[in-house]
Amino acid sequence: MKQRSKQFQSNVAGWLLVFPVVALMLVFIVGPAIFSFGLSFQKYNMLKPQEATFIWFENYVELLKDPYFHQALYNTFKYSIVVVPVQTAISLLLATAANQKIKGQTFFRVAYYVPAVTSAVASASMFMFLFNTNGIVNRFLANFGFVPVSWFNDPRYALPLAMLMAIWSTVGTQMLVFLAGLQDIPGEVYEAAEIDGVSPLQRFFYITVPLLSEKTMFVVVVGMIGTLQMFDQAYIISGGVGGPLGSTTTVVLYLYNKAFGENRLGYGSAVAVVLFVVIFTLTMLQRYFFEVRPKRLERKGA
Amino acid sequence: MDKKTSLPMKIVVYAIMMGYAVVALFPFLWAFYTSLRPTREAYKLNFDLSNLSFSAYVDLIVKNDITRWYFNSFVIAVSVTILGVLLSTMAGYALARIDFAGKNLIFMCILGVMMIPGQITMIPQYMLLNRFGFVNSYVGLIVPFVFNAFNIFMMRQFFMSFPASLEEAAELDGLSKIGTFFKIVLPLAKPALTTITIMSFMGSWNNFLMPNLLITSRDMYTLPVGMASLNSQYFSFPNQTMAGAMLLSAPMIVVFLIFQRYFIEGVTSSGIKE
């Protein structure tokens, strides 16, 4: 009997402590996520909610046919495919350099991480200023005979500029993740390799890279998820419209403009569901290739 | 290989490190320099220190209600942070230390929720806030952002590794459960608490998408939303736009410089799984 009342007390205490976060999670995350699925099968205009109708897969069909959505998807993937490998490579390089017991560690870490604490709005306005047609980047390049280009007004350069901004603001964070991983690798591993006459480059590729694979997978997955959700920079450099000529329309910007510009909440939800499925699939694939498959191969080998 | 790094190797390492430091910092330094220059010289690629002034800042502040935006940003970021840290700590403690019915289910949910991207909850969240009249209000800009799965996870991990013997000893000394929590556990949780405090504050301070959607009047603007609205308006006054960028990023950079150790801890511990 006493045992039971003690368990009862624990239940009460536990639930009192977790209740607020559980309530917030249900109301603002789980509920909306489920609701979103339902909404994606409806024609729902924000201004005329009473006229909402259930239309099965019509939103999805329209979405798959819309060339603007294709463009948004293409831009987002292009952005992700360039940004993720480049930022991962740069941050790994910097982390390896920073791990060489050099002086000024704190300065470098602070310098690299400052872009990461900066609001995307502030960094976008700085880049727009530097890369303005009359801006100093063009003036500098003119010294080498380059013709000034209007970076974010030219469909050829607007997305690359956004990529540059993303890389610039993420490298600091990822470098710290890699550095933490490098510091976990015991020095003896390298010493043993050195005695065996392994060159520094080989040590990097045969020791550092494999031992860091878990960190790499984290950095790559977080990087992909982040880039697929790109919004702030695209919104600011294009003034919200995703131009020039749709070259900076990302999936999230497309969603935003459909849902809140055209008041089509059902259609916007269908976009959100597609994005969710893409992100979820990628995460699972990454997990499989970096965690499940290596373990299985390991077991087979053993 | 650290002991006998060769000289050429050292030069390469420093060149890489310095090179990237310039890349990372140059935009700030040039933006700051521009914010002090007269408008007509803003695009010049030279280094002229003769007529620098704070007039772009003054103009910007006089013409826009920037003090109000600062106030809004602070109220929102501080409220989100305090509520979030408090509730995450409570939940993290319960999930680590108390055996209650449904604990595992809740923990699995919190882990699962981390995989839900914000975009899928955005539209229903907006409808919900709109339905109850919280669009363009502090409540609407604070409450939906208090829940943070990562913070709960992090506090749970901390309490899991916290030795139970310390608490038992305090209880034997006659401290109550609540007394133990406030006098023994919380002071020792300071590093973890500082990390989640800083991460929450930064998230809220830099948040743009949802506030941009939820704010409908200039007097409710947070700094990022306000500055984004100025971006297009002040295109021909780059010194003022850069002053705006400085005003927006400076508080976060100062917080970062003071607490940089905890930022770095926050980043690296988020890289550790399980």
Coordinates of C-alpha atoms in Angstrom, one line a residue:
Chain A
M1 CA 0.0 0.0 0.0
K2 CA 2.8 2.4 0.9
Q3 CA 4.7 1.4 -2.2
R4 CA 1.6 2.3 -4.3
S5 CA 1.2 5.7 -2.8
K6 CA 4.9 6.5 -3.4
Q7 CA 4.4 5.6 -7.1
F8 CA 1.4 7.8 -7.1
Q9 CA 3.4 10.7 -5.7
S10 CA 6.1 10.3 -8.3
N11 CA 3.4 10.3 -11.0
V12 CA 2.0 13.5 -9.7
A13 CA 5.4 15.2 -9.4
G14 CA 6.6 14.0 -12.8
W15 CA 3.4 15.2 -14.5
L16 CA 3.4 18.5 -12.8
L17 CA 6.9 19.2 -14.0
V18 CA 6.4 18.0 -17.6
F19 CA 2.9 19.3 -18.1
P20 CA 3.8 22.8 -19.4
V21 CA 6.1 21.5 -22.1
V22 CA 3.8 18.7 -23.1
A23 CA 0.9 21.1 -23.4
L24 CA 3.0 23.5 -25.5
M25 CA 4.3 20.7 -27.7
L26 CA 0.8 19.4 -28.4
V27 CA -0.7 22.8 -29.1
F28 CA 2.1 24.4 -31.1
I29 CA 3.9 21.4 -32.7
V30 CA 2.1 18.1 -32.8
G31 CA -1.4 19.5 -33.3
P32 CA -0.4 21.9 -36.1
A33 CA 1.7 19.2 -37.8
I34 CA -1.3 16.8 -37.9
F35 CA -3.6 19.7 -38.9
S36 CA -1.3 20.6 -41.7
F37 CA -1.8 17.2 -43.3
G38 CA -5.5 17.6 -43.2
L39 CA -5.4 21.1 -44.5
S40 CA -3.3 20.0 -47.5
F41 CA -6.3 18.1 -48.8
Q42 CA -8.5 21.1 -48.7
K43 CA -9.2 24.2 -50.7
Y44 CA -8.8 26.7 -47.9
N45 CA -8.8 30.5 -48.4
M46 CA -7.8 32.5 -45.4
L47 CA -10.3 35.2 -46.2
K48 CA -13.2 32.8 -46.8
P49 CA -12.7 30.0 -44.2
Q50 CA -16.4 29.1 -44.3
E51 CA -16.0 28.0 -48.0
A52 CA -13.3 25.5 -47.3
T53 CA -13.8 22.3 -49.3
F54 CA -12.3 18.9 -49.2
I55 CA -10.6 18.3 -52.6
W56 CA -8.5 15.1 -52.1
F57 CA -5.2 15.4 -53.9
E58 CA -5.9 18.4 -56.1
N59 CA -3.4 20.6 -54.3
Y60 CA -0.7 18.0 -54.8
V61 CA -1.6 17.5 -58.5
E62 CA -1.5 21.3 -59.1
L63 CA 1.8 21.5 -57.2
L64 CA 3.4 18.8 -59.3
K65 CA 2.3 20.6 -62.5
D66 CA 3.3 24.1 -61.4
P67 CA 6.5 25.2 -63.2
Y68 CA 7.2 27.8 -60.5
F69 CA 7.2 25.0 -57.9
H70 CA 9.6 23.0 -60.2
Q71 CA 11.8 26.0 -60.3
A72 CA 11.6 26.5 -56.5
L73 CA 12.5 22.8 -56.0
Y74 CA 15.3 23.0 -58.5
N75 CA 16.7 26.2 -56.9
T76 CA 16.6 24.7 -53.4
F77 CA 18.3 21.5 -54.4
K78 CA 20.9 23.4 -56.4
Y79 CA 21.5 25.5 -53.4
S80 CA 21.8 22.5 -51.1
I81 CA 24.0 20.5 -53.4
V82 CA 26.5 23.3 -53.7
V83 CA 26.4 24.7 -50.1
V84 CA 26.5 21.5 -48.1
P85 CA 29.8 20.0 -49.6
V86 CA 31.5 23.3 -49.8
Q87 CA 30.8 24.4 -46.2
T88 CA 31.6 20.9 -44.9
A89 CA 35.0 20.9 -46.7
I90 CA 35.9 24.4 -45.6
S91 CA 34.9 23.7 -42.0
L92 CA 36.8 20.4 -41.9
L93 CA 39.9 22.1 -43.4
L94 CA 39.7 24.9 -40.8
A95 CA 39.1 22.5 -37.9
T96 CA 42.2 20.5 -39.0
A97 CA 44.3 23.7 -39.1
A98 CA 42.9 24.9 -35.8
N99 CA 43.8 21.5 -34.2
Q100 CA 47.5 22.0 -34.8
K101 CA 48.1 23.6 -31.4
I102 CA 48.7 27.0 -32.8
K103 CA 48.6 30.3 -31.0
G104 CA 45.5 32.5 -31.1
Q105 CA 43.0 29.7 -30.9
T106 CA 40.4 31.8 -29.1
F107 CA 40.7 34.6 -31.6
F108 CA 40.2 32.3 -34.5
R109 CA 37.2 30.5 -33.0
V110 CA 35.6 33.8 -32.1
A111 CA 36.3 35.3 -35.5
Y112 CA 34.8 32.3 -37.3
Y113 CA 31.7 32.0 -35.1
V114 CA 30.7 35.7 -35.3
P115 CA 28.9 35.3 -38.6
A116 CA 26.9 32.5 -37.0
V117 CA 25.5 34.7 -34.3
T118 CA 24.5 37.4 -36.7
S119 CA 20.9 37.7 -37.8
A120 CA 20.4 36.6 -41.4
V121 CA 18.7 40.0 -42.0
A122 CA 21.9 41.9 -41.0
S123 CA 24.2 39.6 -43.0
A124 CA 22.0 39.8 -46.1
S125 CA 22.1 43.6 -46.0
M126 CA 25.8 43.6 -45.6
F127 CA 26.3 41.2 -48.5
M128 CA 23.8 43.2 -50.7
F129 CA 25.9 46.3 -50.0
L130 CA 29.2 44.7 -50.7
F131 CA 27.9 43.0 -53.9
N132 CA 26.0 46.0 -55.1
T133 CA 26.6 47.0 -58.8
N134 CA 28.5 50.0 -57.5
G135 CA 29.8 48.1 -54.5
I136 CA 33.3 47.4 -53.5
V137 CA 33.5 43.8 -54.7
N138 CA 32.8 45.0 -58.2
R139 CA 35.3 47.9 -57.8
F140 CA 37.9 45.5 -56.5
L141 CA 37.3 43.0 -59.4
A142 CA 37.4 45.8 -61.9
N143 CA 41.1 46.1 -61.1
F144 CA 41.6 42.7 -62.7
G145 CA 39.5 43.7 -65.7
F146 CA 36.2 42.2 -64.7
V147 CA 33.1 44.0 -65.9
P148 CA 30.8 45.0 -63.0
V149 CA 27.8 42.7 -62.6
S150 CA 24.7 43.4 -60.6
W151 CA 25.0 40.3 -58.4
F152 CA 21.5 40.0 -56.9
N153 CA 19.7 41.6 -59.8
D154 CA 21.1 39.1 -62.3
P155 CA 19.4 35.7 -62.4
R156 CA 22.8 34.1 -63.0
Y157 CA 24.4 35.4 -59.9
A158 CA 21.6 35.9 -57.3
L159 CA 21.5 32.3 -56.1
P160 CA 25.3 31.9 -56.0
L161 CA 25.3 35.0 -53.9
A162 CA 22.8 33.4 -51.5
M163 CA 25.0 30.3 -51.4
L164 CA 28.0 32.4 -50.5
M165 CA 26.1 34.0 -47.7
A166 CA 24.9 30.6 -46.4
I167 CA 28.4 29.2 -46.4
W168 CA 29.9 32.3 -44.8
S169 CA 27.4 32.1 -41.9
T170 CA 27.5 28.3 -41.3
V171 CA 31.2 27.5 -41.5
G172 CA 32.0 28.7 -38.0
T173 CA 29.4 26.4 -36.3
Q174 CA 30.4 23.3 -38.3
M175 CA 34.1 24.0 -37.7
L176 CA 33.4 23.8 -34.0
V177 CA 31.7 20.5 -34.3
F178 CA 34.6 19.1 -36.3
L179 CA 37.1 20.5 -33.9
A180 CA 35.4 18.8 -30.9
G181 CA 35.6 15.6 -32.9
L182 CA 39.3 16.0 -33.7
Q183 CA 40.1 16.7 -30.1
D184 CA 38.6 13.3 -29.2
I185 CA 41.0 11.4 -31.5
P186 CA 43.9 10.3 -29.3
G187 CA 47.3 11.6 -30.3
E188 CA 48.8 8.1 -30.1
V189 CA 46.9 7.1 -33.2
Y190 CA 48.8 9.7 -35.2
E191 CA 52.1 9.0 -33.5
A192 CA 51.8 5.3 -34.3
A193 CA 51.0 6.1 -37.9
E194 CA 54.0 8.5 -38.1
I195 CA 56.3 5.9 -36.9
D196 CA 55.0 3.6 -39.6
G197 CA 56.0 6.3 -42.1
V198 CA 52.5 7.4 -43.1
S199 CA 52.5 10.8 -44.8
P200 CA 50.5 13.7 -43.3
L201 CA 48.1 13.7 -46.3
Q202 CA 47.5 9.9 -45.9
R203 CA 47.0 10.4 -42.2
F204 CA 44.3 12.9 -42.9
F205 CA 42.4 10.7 -45.3
Y206 CA 43.0 7.3 -43.6
I207 CA 42.8 8.3 -40.0
T208 CA 41.1 11.7 -39.5
V209 CA 38.3 11.4 -42.1
P210 CA 37.1 7.9 -41.1
L211 CA 37.3 8.7 -37.3
L212 CA 35.3 11.8 -37.9
S213 CA 32.5 10.1 -39.9
E214 CA 29.9 10.5 -37.2
K215 CA 30.6 14.3 -36.9
T216 CA 30.6 14.5 -40.7
M217 CA 27.2 12.8 -40.9
F218 CA 25.8 15.2 -38.3
V219 CA 27.2 18.2 -40.1
V220 CA 25.9 17.0 -43.5
V221 CA 22.4 16.2 -42.2
V222 CA 22.1 19.4 -40.3
G223 CA 23.5 21.3 -43.3
M224 CA 21.0 19.7 -45.7
I225 CA 18.0 20.2 -43.5
G226 CA 19.1 23.8 -43.0
T227 CA 19.6 24.5 -46.7
L228 CA 16.3 22.9 -47.7
Q229 CA 14.6 25.3 -45.3
M230 CA 16.3 28.3 -46.7
F231 CA 14.1 31.4 -46.4
D232 CA 15.5 34.5 -44.7
Q233 CA 18.3 35.3 -47.2
A234 CA 16.1 34.6 -50.2
Y235 CA 13.3 36.7 -48.8
I236 CA 15.6 39.6 -48.2
I237 CA 17.8 39.7 -51.3
S238 CA 14.7 39.4 -53.5
G239 CA 12.5 41.7 -51.4
G240 CA 10.2 38.8 -50.8
V241 CA 9.3 37.9 -54.4
G242 CA 12.1 35.3 -55.1
G243 CA 13.4 37.2 -58.2
P244 CA 15.1 38.1 -60.4
L245 CA 13.1 35.8 -62.8
G246 CA 12.4 33.4 -59.9
S247 CA 16.0 32.6 -59.5
T248 CA 16.0 32.9 -55.7
T249 CA 12.5 31.3 -55.2
T250 CA 13.1 28.5 -52.6
V251 CA 10.6 26.0 -51.6
V252 CA 9.9 27.8 -48.3
L253 CA 9.6 31.2 -50.0
Y254 CA 7.2 29.7 -52.5
L255 CA 5.2 28.2 -49.6
Y256 CA 5.2 31.6 -47.8
N257 CA 4.0 33.5 -50.9
K258 CA 1.3 31.0 -51.8
A259 CA 0.0 30.7 -48.2
F260 CA 0.2 34.2 -47.1
G261 CA 0.5 36.2 -50.3
E262 CA -2.4 34.5 -52.1
N263 CA -4.1 33.3 -48.9
R264 CA -4.1 29.7 -50.1
L265 CA -3.5 27.9 -46.8
G266 CA -4.5 24.4 -48.1
Y267 CA -2.1 24.7 -51.1
G268 CA 0.6 26.1 -48.8
S269 CA 0.2 23.1 -46.5
A270 CA 0.6 20.7 -49.4
V271 CA 4.0 22.4 -50.1
A272 CA 4.9 22.0 -46.5
V273 CA 4.0 18.3 -46.5
V274 CA 6.2 17.7 -49.6
L275 CA 9.0 19.5 -47.9
F276 CA 8.6 17.5 -44.8
V277 CA 8.6 14.2 -46.7
V278 CA 11.8 15.3 -48.6
I279 CA 13.6 16.3 -45.4
F280 CA 12.5 13.2 -43.5
T281 CA 13.5 10.9 -46.4
L282 CA 16.9 12.5 -46.6
T283 CA 17.5 12.2 -42.9
M284 CA 16.5 8.5 -43.0
L285 CA 18.8 7.8 -46.0
Q286 CA 21.7 9.6 -44.3
R287 CA 21.1 7.6 -41.2
Y288 CA 21.1 4.4 -43.2
F289 CA 24.3 5.1 -45.0
F290 CA 26.2 6.5 -42.1
E291 CA 24.9 4.4 -39.2
V292 CA 22.9 1.3 -40.1
R293 CA 24.9 0.1 -43.1
P294 CA 28.4 0.5 -41.7
K295 CA 27.3 -1.4 -38.6
R296 CA 25.8 -4.2 -40.7
L297 CA 29.0 -4.4 -42.8
E298 CA 31.1 -4.4 -39.7
R299 CA 29.1 -7.3 -38.2
K300 CA 29.3 -9.2 -41.5
G301 CA 33.1 -8.7 -41.6
A302 CA 33.5 -9.9 -38.0
Chain B
M1 CA 52.4 15.7 -34.9
D2 CA 52.0 18.9 -32.9
K3 CA 55.4 18.8 -31.2
K4 CA 57.5 19.0 -34.3
T5 CA 55.3 20.7 -36.8
S6 CA 57.7 21.9 -39.5
L7 CA 58.0 25.6 -40.3
P8 CA 56.5 25.5 -43.8
M9 CA 53.6 23.5 -42.4
K10 CA 53.1 26.2 -39.7
I11 CA 53.1 28.9 -42.3
V12 CA 50.4 27.1 -44.3
V13 CA 48.3 26.6 -41.2
Y14 CA 48.5 30.2 -40.2
A15 CA 47.9 31.4 -43.7
I16 CA 44.7 29.3 -43.9
M17 CA 43.5 30.5 -40.5
M18 CA 44.2 34.2 -41.0
G19 CA 42.8 34.0 -44.5
Y20 CA 39.5 32.7 -43.3
A21 CA 39.4 35.1 -40.3
V22 CA 39.6 38.0 -42.9
V23 CA 36.7 36.4 -44.9
A24 CA 34.6 36.0 -41.7
L25 CA 35.2 39.5 -40.3
F26 CA 35.7 41.7 -43.4
P27 CA 32.0 42.2 -44.1
F28 CA 31.5 43.5 -40.5
L29 CA 34.5 45.7 -40.5
W30 CA 33.7 47.3 -43.9
A31 CA 30.0 47.6 -43.0
F32 CA 30.9 49.4 -39.7
Y33 CA 33.3 51.6 -41.6
T34 CA 30.6 52.4 -44.1
S35 CA 28.1 53.2 -41.4
L36 CA 30.4 56.0 -40.2
R37 CA 31.0 57.5 -43.7
P38 CA 29.0 60.2 -45.5
T39 CA 26.4 58.8 -47.9
R40 CA 28.1 60.1 -51.1
E41 CA 31.3 58.2 -50.2
A42 CA 29.7 55.0 -49.1
Y43 CA 30.6 53.0 -52.3
K44 CA 34.1 54.2 -52.6
L45 CA 36.8 51.6 -52.3
N46 CA 39.3 53.7 -50.3
F47 CA 40.3 54.1 -46.7
D48 CA 39.6 57.7 -45.7
L49 CA 39.3 58.4 -42.0
S50 CA 38.9 62.1 -42.3
N51 CA 35.1 62.6 -42.1
L52 CA 33.7 59.8 -40.1
S53 CA 30.7 60.5 -37.9
F54 CA 27.7 58.8 -36.3
S55 CA 25.3 60.8 -38.3
A56 CA 23.9 57.8 -40.2
Y57 CA 23.0 56.3 -36.8
V58 CA 21.4 59.5 -35.7
D59 CA 19.4 59.8 -38.9
L60 CA 18.2 56.3 -38.8
I61 CA 17.1 56.5 -35.1
V62 CA 15.4 59.9 -35.6
K63 CA 13.5 58.8 -38.6
N64 CA 12.4 55.4 -37.3
D65 CA 11.2 54.1 -34.0
I66 CA 14.3 52.0 -33.5
T67 CA 14.2 52.3 -29.7
R68 CA 10.8 50.8 -29.8
W69 CA 12.0 47.9 -32.0
Y70 CA 14.8 47.3 -29.5
F71 CA 12.4 47.2 -26.7
N72 CA 10.1 44.7 -28.5
S73 CA 13.0 42.5 -29.4
F74 CA 14.3 42.5 -25.8
V75 CA 10.9 41.9 -24.2
I76 CA 10.2 39.0 -26.6
A77 CA 13.7 37.4 -26.4
V78 CA 13.9 37.7 -22.6
S79 CA 10.4 36.3 -22.1
V80 CA 11.0 33.4 -24.5
T81 CA 14.3 32.6 -22.9
I82 CA 13.2 32.8 -19.2
L83 CA 10.0 30.7 -19.8
G84 CA 11.8 28.3 -22.1
V85 CA 14.7 27.7 -19.7
L86 CA 12.5 27.3 -16.7
L87 CA 10.1 24.9 -18.3
S88 CA 12.9 22.9 -20.1
T89 CA 14.7 22.5 -16.8
M90 CA 11.6 21.3 -15.0
A91 CA 10.9 18.8 -17.7
G92 CA 14.5 17.7 -18.1
Y93 CA 14.7 17.0 -14.4
A94 CA 11.5 15.0 -14.3
L95 CA 12.5 13.0 -17.4
A96 CA 15.9 12.2 -15.9
R97 CA 15.1 11.7 -12.3
I98 CA 11.4 10.9 -11.6
D99 CA 9.8 7.6 -12.4
F100 CA 6.3 8.4 -13.6
A101 CA 3.8 6.8 -15.9
G102 CA 4.2 7.8 -19.5
K103 CA 7.7 9.1 -19.1
N104 CA 9.2 7.1 -21.9
L105 CA 6.4 8.0 -24.3
I106 CA 6.9 11.7 -23.6
F107 CA 10.6 11.5 -24.1
M108 CA 10.2 9.7 -27.4
C109 CA 7.7 12.4 -28.5
I110 CA 10.2 15.1 -27.7
L111 CA 12.9 13.4 -29.7
G112 CA 10.5 12.8 -32.6
V113 CA 9.4 16.4 -32.6
M114 CA 13.0 17.5 -33.3
M115 CA 12.5 16.1 -36.8
I116 CA 9.5 18.2 -37.6
P117 CA 10.5 21.2 -39.6
G118 CA 9.1 24.6 -38.6
Q119 CA 7.5 25.1 -42.0
I120 CA 4.9 22.4 -41.5
T121 CA 3.6 23.9 -38.3
M122 CA 3.8 27.5 -39.6
I123 CA 0.4 27.7 -41.3
P124 CA -1.7 26.1 -38.5
Q125 CA 0.2 28.1 -35.9
Y126 CA -0.7 31.2 -37.7
M127 CA -4.4 30.1 -38.0
L128 CA -4.5 29.3 -34.3
L129 CA -3.0 32.6 -33.2
N130 CA -5.3 34.4 -35.7
R131 CA -8.3 32.6 -34.4
F132 CA -7.6 33.7 -30.8
G133 CA -6.6 37.2 -31.6
F134 CA -2.9 36.9 -30.9
V135 CA -1.6 38.1 -34.2
N136 CA 0.5 41.2 -33.7
S137 CA 0.7 40.8 -30.0
Y138 CA 3.4 39.9 -27.5
V139 CA 1.7 36.7 -26.5
G140 CA 1.6 35.5 -30.1
L141 CA 5.3 36.3 -30.5
I142 CA 6.3 34.7 -27.2
V143 CA 4.2 31.6 -26.3
P144 CA 4.6 29.5 -29.5
F145 CA 8.4 29.8 -29.3
V146 CA 8.8 28.7 -25.7
F147 CA 8.9 25.0 -26.4
N148 CA 12.3 23.8 -27.4
A149 CA 13.0 20.1 -27.8
F150 CA 16.7 20.5 -27.9
N151 CA 16.8 22.4 -24.6
I152 CA 14.7 19.8 -22.8
F153 CA 16.9 17.0 -24.3
M154 CA 20.0 18.9 -23.1
M155 CA 18.8 19.4 -19.6
R156 CA 17.7 15.8 -19.4
Q157 CA 21.2 14.7 -20.4
F158 CA 22.7 16.9 -17.8
F159 CA 20.5 15.6 -15.0
M160 CA 21.1 12.0 -16.1
S161 CA 24.9 12.5 -15.6
F162 CA 24.3 14.4 -12.3
P163 CA 25.3 12.1 -9.4
A164 CA 22.3 11.1 -7.4
S165 CA 24.4 10.5 -4.3
L166 CA 24.9 14.3 -4.0
E167 CA 21.1 14.8 -3.7
E168 CA 20.8 11.9 -1.3
A169 CA 23.5 13.3 0.9
A170 CA 21.7 16.7 1.0
E171 CA 18.4 15.0 1.9
L172 CA 20.1 13.1 4.7
D173 CA 21.3 16.5 6.0
G174 CA 17.7 17.5 6.3
L175 CA 17.1 19.5 3.1
S176 CA 13.7 19.0 1.5
K177 CA 13.4 17.8 -2.1
I178 CA 12.6 21.3 -3.2
G179 CA 15.4 22.7 -1.1
T180 CA 17.9 20.2 -2.6
F181 CA 16.8 21.2 -6.1
F182 CA 17.3 24.9 -5.6
K183 CA 20.4 24.8 -3.3
I184 CA 22.3 21.9 -4.6
V185 CA 21.2 20.9 -8.1
L186 CA 20.6 24.3 -9.8
P187 CA 23.9 25.9 -8.8
L188 CA 25.7 22.9 -10.3
A189 CA 23.6 23.0 -13.4
K190 CA 24.9 26.5 -14.2
P191 CA 27.0 25.6 -17.3
A192 CA 24.2 23.7 -18.9
L193 CA 21.7 26.4 -18.0
T194 CA 23.9 29.1 -19.4
T195 CA 24.3 27.3 -22.6
I196 CA 20.6 26.8 -23.2
T197 CA 19.9 30.4 -22.0
I198 CA 22.2 31.8 -24.6
M199 CA 21.0 29.5 -27.4
S200 CA 17.4 30.4 -26.7
F201 CA 18.2 34.1 -26.6
M202 CA 20.0 34.0 -29.9
G203 CA 17.2 32.0 -31.6
S204 CA 14.6 34.5 -30.5
W205 CA 16.7 37.6 -31.2
N206 CA 17.5 36.5 -34.8
N207 CA 14.1 34.9 -35.5
F208 CA 12.6 36.4 -38.7
L209 CA 10.2 34.2 -40.6
M210 CA 7.3 33.8 -38.1
P211 CA 7.6 37.3 -36.6
N212 CA 7.6 38.8 -40.1
L213 CA 4.3 37.0 -40.6
L214 CA 2.8 37.7 -37.2
I215 CA 3.7 41.4 -37.0
T216 CA 1.3 43.7 -38.8
S217 CA 2.1 47.2 -37.5
R218 CA 5.3 49.1 -37.2
D219 CA 5.1 49.6 -33.5
M220 CA 5.3 45.9 -32.9
Y221 CA 8.3 45.4 -35.2
T222 CA 11.2 43.4 -33.8
L223 CA 14.7 44.5 -34.9
P224 CA 15.1 42.0 -37.7
V225 CA 11.6 42.6 -39.1
G226 CA 12.1 46.4 -38.8
M227 CA 15.5 46.3 -40.4
A228 CA 14.3 44.1 -43.3
S229 CA 11.6 46.7 -43.9
L230 CA 14.2 49.4 -44.1
N231 CA 16.5 47.5 -46.4
S232 CA 14.4 48.4 -49.5
Q233 CA 13.5 51.8 -48.3
Y234 CA 17.0 53.0 -47.6
F235 CA 18.7 51.6 -50.6
S236 CA 20.3 54.9 -51.7
F237 CA 21.6 55.4 -48.1
P238 CA 24.0 52.5 -47.7
N239 CA 25.6 54.2 -44.7
Q240 CA 22.2 54.1 -42.9
T241 CA 21.5 50.5 -44.0
M242 CA 24.8 49.5 -42.6
A243 CA 24.2 51.4 -39.4
G244 CA 21.0 49.3 -39.2
A245 CA 22.9 46.1 -39.7
M246 CA 25.3 47.1 -37.0
L247 CA 22.5 48.0 -34.5
L248 CA 20.8 44.7 -35.2
S249 CA 23.9 42.5 -34.9
A250 CA 25.8 44.3 -32.2
P251 CA 23.9 43.1 -29.1
M252 CA 24.2 39.5 -30.2
I253 CA 28.0 39.9 -30.9
V254 CA 28.5 41.4 -27.5
V255 CA 26.6 38.6 -25.7
F256 CA 28.7 36.2 -27.7
L257 CA 32.0 37.8 -26.8
I258 CA 31.1 37.7 -23.1
F259 CA 29.8 34.1 -23.1
Q260 CA 31.7 32.6 -26.0
R261 CA 32.7 29.5 -24.0
Y262 CA 29.0 28.6 -23.5
F263 CA 28.2 29.2 -27.1
I264 CA 30.9 26.8 -28.1
E265 CA 29.7 24.3 -25.6
G266 CA 26.2 24.6 -27.0
V267 CA 27.4 24.0 -30.5
T268 CA 29.6 21.1 -29.7
S269 CA 27.2 19.3 -27.4
S270 CA 24.5 19.5 -30.1
G271 CA 26.9 17.5 -32.2
I272 CA 26.9 14.7 -29.7
K273 CA 24.1 12.2 -30.2
E274 CA 22.5 10.0 -27.7

